[in-house]
mmCIF file of C-alpha atoms in Angstrom:
data_model
loop_
_atom_site.group_PDB
_atom_site.id
_atom_site.type_symbol
_atom_site.label_atom_id
_atom_site.label_comp_id
_atom_site.label_asym_id
_atom_site.label_seq_id
_atom_site.Cartn_x
_atom_site.Cartn_y
_atom_site.Cartn_z
ATOM 1 C CA UNK A 306 34.189 1.712 -12.675
ATOM 2 C CA UNK A 307 36.578 1.242 -15.649
ATOM 3 C CA UNK A 308 35.300 1.355 -19.220
ATOM 4 C CA UNK A 309 35.845 -2.040 -20.921
ATOM 5 C CA UNK A 310 35.436 -3.001 -24.490
ATOM 6 C CA UNK A 311 35.873 -6.690 -25.519
ATOM 7 C CA UNK A 312 37.066 -7.810 -28.875
ATOM 8 C CA UNK A 313 36.537 -11.094 -30.586
ATOM 9 C CA UNK A 314 39.023 -12.376 -33.124
ATOM 10 C CA UNK A 315 37.185 -13.968 -36.023
ATOM 11 C CA UNK A 316 40.140 -16.127 -36.898
ATOM 12 C CA UNK A 317 40.097 -17.897 -33.464
ATOM 13 C CA UNK A 318 37.483 -20.062 -31.681
ATOM 14 C CA UNK A 319 34.516 -18.228 -30.279
ATOM 15 C CA UNK A 320 35.134 -18.114 -26.543
ATOM 16 C CA UNK A 321 33.018 -15.055 -25.755
ATOM 17 C CA UNK A 322 31.177 -16.811 -22.904
ATOM 18 C CA UNK A 323 34.434 -17.157 -21.085
ATOM 19 C CA UNK A 324 36.855 -14.498 -22.216
ATOM 20 C CA UNK A 325 37.649 -11.775 -24.730
ATOM 21 C CA UNK A 326 40.489 -12.267 -27.246
ATOM 22 C CA UNK A 327 41.222 -8.580 -26.622
ATOM 23 C CA UNK A 328 40.196 -6.061 -24.041
ATOM 24 C CA UNK A 329 40.370 -2.256 -24.283
ATOM 25 C CA UNK A 330 40.486 -0.619 -20.857
ATOM 26 C CA UNK A 331 40.098 3.118 -20.092
ATOM 27 C CA UNK A 332 39.127 5.542 -17.423
ATOM 28 C CA UNK A 333 40.245 3.476 -14.489
ATOM 29 C CA UNK A 334 41.633 4.598 -11.127
ATOM 30 C CA UNK A 335 42.663 1.437 -9.418
ATOM 31 C CA UNK A 336 44.238 -1.859 -10.337
ATOM 32 C CA UNK A 337 44.142 -4.966 -8.058
ATOM 33 C CA UNK A 338 46.426 -7.885 -8.625
ATOM 34 C CA UNK A 339 45.287 -11.173 -7.256
ATOM 35 C CA UNK A 340 48.083 -13.683 -6.844
ATOM 36 C CA UNK A 341 47.540 -17.436 -7.595
ATOM 37 C CA UNK A 342 44.740 -19.075 -5.648
ATOM 38 C CA UNK A 343 44.482 -22.849 -5.345
ATOM 39 C CA UNK A 344 42.553 -25.399 -3.434
ATOM 40 C CA UNK A 345 44.539 -25.029 -0.208
ATOM 41 C CA UNK A 346 43.046 -24.148 3.094
ATOM 42 C CA UNK A 347 44.893 -22.510 6.047
ATOM 43 C CA UNK A 348 46.186 -25.900 7.174
ATOM 44 C CA UNK A 349 47.650 -26.482 3.657
ATOM 45 C CA UNK A 350 45.016 -29.124 2.971
ATOM 46 C CA UNK A 351 43.522 -29.603 -0.489
ATOM 47 C CA UNK A 352 39.728 -30.127 -0.279
ATOM 48 C CA UNK A 353 39.386 -31.844 -3.606
ATOM 49 C CA UNK A 354 42.475 -33.906 -4.488
ATOM 50 C CA UNK A 355 42.465 -35.325 -7.982
ATOM 51 C CA UNK A 356 39.529 -33.243 -9.105
ATOM 52 C CA UNK A 357 40.475 -30.056 -10.946
ATOM 53 C CA UNK A 358 36.839 -29.181 -11.738
ATOM 54 C CA UNK A 359 35.795 -29.219 -8.108
ATOM 55 C CA UNK A 360 38.969 -27.300 -7.233
ATOM 56 C CA UNK A 361 38.009 -24.679 -9.758
ATOM 57 C CA UNK A 362 34.481 -24.266 -8.278
ATOM 58 C CA UNK A 363 35.994 -23.930 -4.866
ATOM 59 C CA UNK A 364 38.614 -21.492 -5.862
ATOM 60 C CA UNK A 365 36.247 -19.179 -7.834
ATOM 61 C CA UNK A 366 33.808 -19.132 -4.901
ATOM 62 C CA UNK A 367 36.650 -18.126 -2.543
ATOM 63 C CA UNK A 368 37.949 -15.627 -5.020
ATOM 64 C CA UNK A 369 34.526 -13.982 -5.409
ATOM 65 C CA UNK A 370 34.399 -13.396 -1.614
ATOM 66 C CA UNK A 371 37.995 -12.226 -1.598
ATOM 67 C CA UNK A 372 37.336 -9.692 -4.280
ATOM 68 C CA UNK A 373 34.295 -8.393 -2.561
ATOM 69 C CA UNK A 374 36.144 -8.018 0.703
ATOM 70 C CA UNK A 375 38.622 -5.978 -1.177
ATOM 71 C CA UNK A 376 35.840 -3.700 -2.485
ATOM 72 C CA UNK A 377 35.806 -5.122 -5.997
ATOM 73 C CA UNK A 378 33.382 -7.358 -8.002
ATOM 74 C CA UNK A 379 33.748 -9.940 -10.705
ATOM 75 C CA UNK A 380 32.679 -7.205 -13.062
ATOM 76 C CA UNK A 381 35.987 -5.542 -12.517
ATOM 77 C CA UNK A 382 38.046 -8.536 -13.665
ATOM 78 C CA UNK A 383 40.097 -7.543 -16.751
ATOM 79 C CA UNK A 384 42.624 -10.437 -16.998
ATOM 80 C CA UNK A 385 42.851 -14.038 -15.724
ATOM 81 C CA UNK A 386 45.704 -16.520 -15.848
ATOM 82 C CA UNK A 387 45.168 -20.322 -15.650
ATOM 83 C CA UNK A 388 47.850 -22.812 -14.613
ATOM 84 C CA UNK A 389 47.039 -26.564 -14.729
ATOM 85 C CA UNK A 390 49.210 -29.587 -13.821
ATOM 86 C CA UNK A 391 49.935 -31.836 -16.691
ATOM 87 C CA UNK A 392 47.394 -34.443 -15.450
ATOM 88 C CA UNK A 393 44.485 -32.164 -16.310
ATOM 89 C CA UNK A 394 42.805 -33.857 -19.282
ATOM 90 C CA UNK A 395 41.205 -32.326 -22.327
ATOM 91 C CA UNK A 396 37.745 -33.337 -20.943
ATOM 92 C CA UNK A 397 38.445 -31.739 -17.682
ATOM 93 C CA UNK A 398 39.601 -28.524 -19.390
ATOM 94 C CA UNK A 399 36.195 -28.380 -21.177
ATOM 95 C CA UNK A 400 34.442 -28.793 -17.762
ATOM 96 C CA UNK A 401 36.644 -26.062 -16.276
ATOM 97 C CA UNK A 402 35.917 -23.689 -19.086
ATOM 98 C CA UNK A 403 32.150 -24.377 -18.407
ATOM 99 C CA UNK A 404 32.672 -23.574 -14.705
ATOM 100 C CA UNK A 405 34.290 -20.179 -15.740
ATOM 101 C CA UNK A 406 31.434 -19.508 -18.130
ATOM 102 C CA UNK A 407 28.992 -19.923 -15.257
ATOM 103 C CA UNK A 408 31.151 -17.829 -13.049
ATOM 104 C CA UNK A 409 31.232 -14.992 -15.496
ATOM 105 C CA UNK A 410 27.642 -15.438 -16.959
ATOM 106 C CA UNK A 411 26.481 -12.059 -15.754
ATOM 107 C CA UNK A 412 29.674 -10.082 -16.562
ATOM 108 C CA UNK A 413 28.856 -8.030 -19.671
ATOM 109 C CA UNK A 414 32.412 -7.671 -20.967
ATOM 110 C CA UNK A 415 34.518 -10.730 -20.310
ATOM 111 C CA UNK A 416 38.116 -10.435 -19.103
ATOM 112 C CA UNK A 417 41.001 -11.177 -21.334
ATOM 113 C CA UNK A 418 42.978 -14.243 -20.364
ATOM 114 C CA UNK A 419 46.684 -14.740 -20.324
ATOM 115 C CA UNK A 420 48.606 -17.915 -21.360
ATOM 116 C CA UNK A 421 47.150 -21.288 -20.202
ATOM 117 C CA UNK A 422 50.190 -22.980 -18.571
ATOM 118 C CA UNK A 423 50.627 -26.730 -18.035
ATOM 119 C CA UNK A 424 53.197 -27.406 -15.306
ATOM 120 C CA UNK A 425 54.589 -30.552 -13.683
ATOM 121 C CA UNK A 426 53.538 -29.568 -10.197
ATOM 122 C CA UNK A 427 51.937 -26.740 -8.167
ATOM 123 C CA UNK A 428 52.704 -25.797 -4.608
ATOM 124 C CA UNK A 429 51.325 -28.921 -3.118
ATOM 125 C CA UNK A 430 51.057 -32.450 -4.644
ATOM 126 C CA UNK A 431 47.227 -32.526 -4.634
ATOM 127 C CA UNK A 432 46.711 -29.035 -6.282
ATOM 128 C CA UNK A 433 45.693 -29.261 -9.884
ATOM 129 C CA UNK A 434 44.734 -25.809 -10.907
ATOM 130 C CA UNK A 435 45.632 -22.324 -9.776
ATOM 131 C CA UNK A 436 44.193 -18.970 -10.996
ATOM 132 C CA UNK A 437 45.368 -15.447 -10.920
ATOM 133 C CA UNK A 438 43.497 -12.225 -11.701
ATOM 134 C CA UNK A 439 43.894 -8.536 -12.432
ATOM 135 C CA UNK A 440 41.020 -6.143 -11.808
ATOM 136 C CA UNK A 441 40.497 -2.529 -12.559
ATOM 137 C CA UNK A 442 37.992 0.036 -11.774
#
């Protein structure tokens, strides 16, 4: 397992329940890149059209299983990237952040996060959120 040390920036909002403003990583042997996951089943159907919070819950549950199948765990997450469509509201953003906090509640050192991107559209019209990860161990 990699050694991780999270850093809080006192000049920015306290987001330590969801991510670290900085993350020092050492003594790792493997890196695993997880490309964008969205609410899209094998038939290209979105399970929760119009509901980015439900999409987030579904995606994180699927990603957890995917990581474990690859021999990793959520403790190995070192970076996340979030992409939202423009229709995701500020209120929904808060709810999504709470879902992420719940997902990472038992992770001692929270991952760093990349830029939150708002885009006009994702791969399919009903998709509202997409997440990527980098893991190390």
